């Protein structure tokens, strides 16, 4: 039987610099995606490409 799956989400409030938001909004508009989708993709990309050797020293 077909089962519709709903991804789990949580709402968070973040304070971002105005110029960063403007840049993100421009890219989202140019690429025809939502701002939310773009931010998720940017965060996932940054985390996937994080230099783990440096990040382990910061903890």
Short mmCIF file of C-alpha atoms in Angstrom, two decimals, residues 8-54:
data_model
loop_
_atom_site.label_atom_id
_atom_site.label_comp_id
_atom_site.label_asym_id
_atom_site.label_seq_id
_atom_site.Cartn_x
_atom_site.Cartn_y
_atom_site.Cartn_z
CA UNK A 8 10.24 15.84 10.26
CA UNK A 9 10.84 19.57 10.60
CA UNK A 10 11.37 22.00 13.44
CA UNK A 11 10.91 25.76 13.45
CA UNK A 12 13.94 27.81 14.52
CA UNK A 13 14.49 31.53 14.61
CA UNK A 14 17.89 32.70 13.39
CA UNK A 15 19.36 36.18 13.28
CA UNK A 16 21.17 36.70 10.01
CA UNK A 17 22.99 39.77 8.73
CA UNK A 18 20.80 41.85 6.43
CA UNK A 19 23.23 41.69 3.51
CA UNK A 20 23.42 37.88 3.76
CA UNK A 21 19.62 37.62 3.65
CA UNK A 22 19.52 39.89 0.61
CA UNK A 23 22.10 37.74 -1.17
CA UNK A 24 20.24 34.55 -0.29
CA UNK A 25 16.93 36.00 -1.46
CA UNK A 26 18.51 37.02 -4.78
CA UNK A 27 19.96 33.56 -5.38
CA UNK A 28 16.68 31.89 -4.40
CA UNK A 29 14.77 34.10 -6.81
CA UNK A 30 17.29 33.59 -9.63
CA UNK A 31 17.22 29.79 -9.15
CA UNK A 32 13.44 29.68 -8.68
CA UNK A 33 13.56 27.96 -5.28
CA UNK A 34 12.22 28.99 -1.92
CA UNK A 35 14.49 30.82 0.49
CA UNK A 36 13.94 28.00 2.98
CA UNK A 37 15.04 25.38 0.46
CA UNK A 38 18.15 27.37 -0.43
CA UNK A 39 19.15 27.86 3.22
CA UNK A 40 18.74 24.12 3.88
CA UNK A 41 20.86 23.26 0.85
CA UNK A 42 23.55 25.78 1.84
CA UNK A 43 23.70 24.44 5.39
CA UNK A 44 23.87 20.82 4.23
CA UNK A 45 26.61 21.64 1.74
CA UNK A 46 28.62 23.55 4.35
CA UNK A 47 28.34 20.74 6.90
CA UNK A 48 29.16 18.04 4.33
CA UNK A 49 32.27 19.97 3.28
CA UNK A 50 33.40 21.07 6.71
CA UNK A 51 37.06 20.38 7.45
CA UNK A 52 36.63 17.86 10.27
CA UNK A 53 40.28 18.08 11.31
CA UNK A 54 39.85 21.74 12.24
#
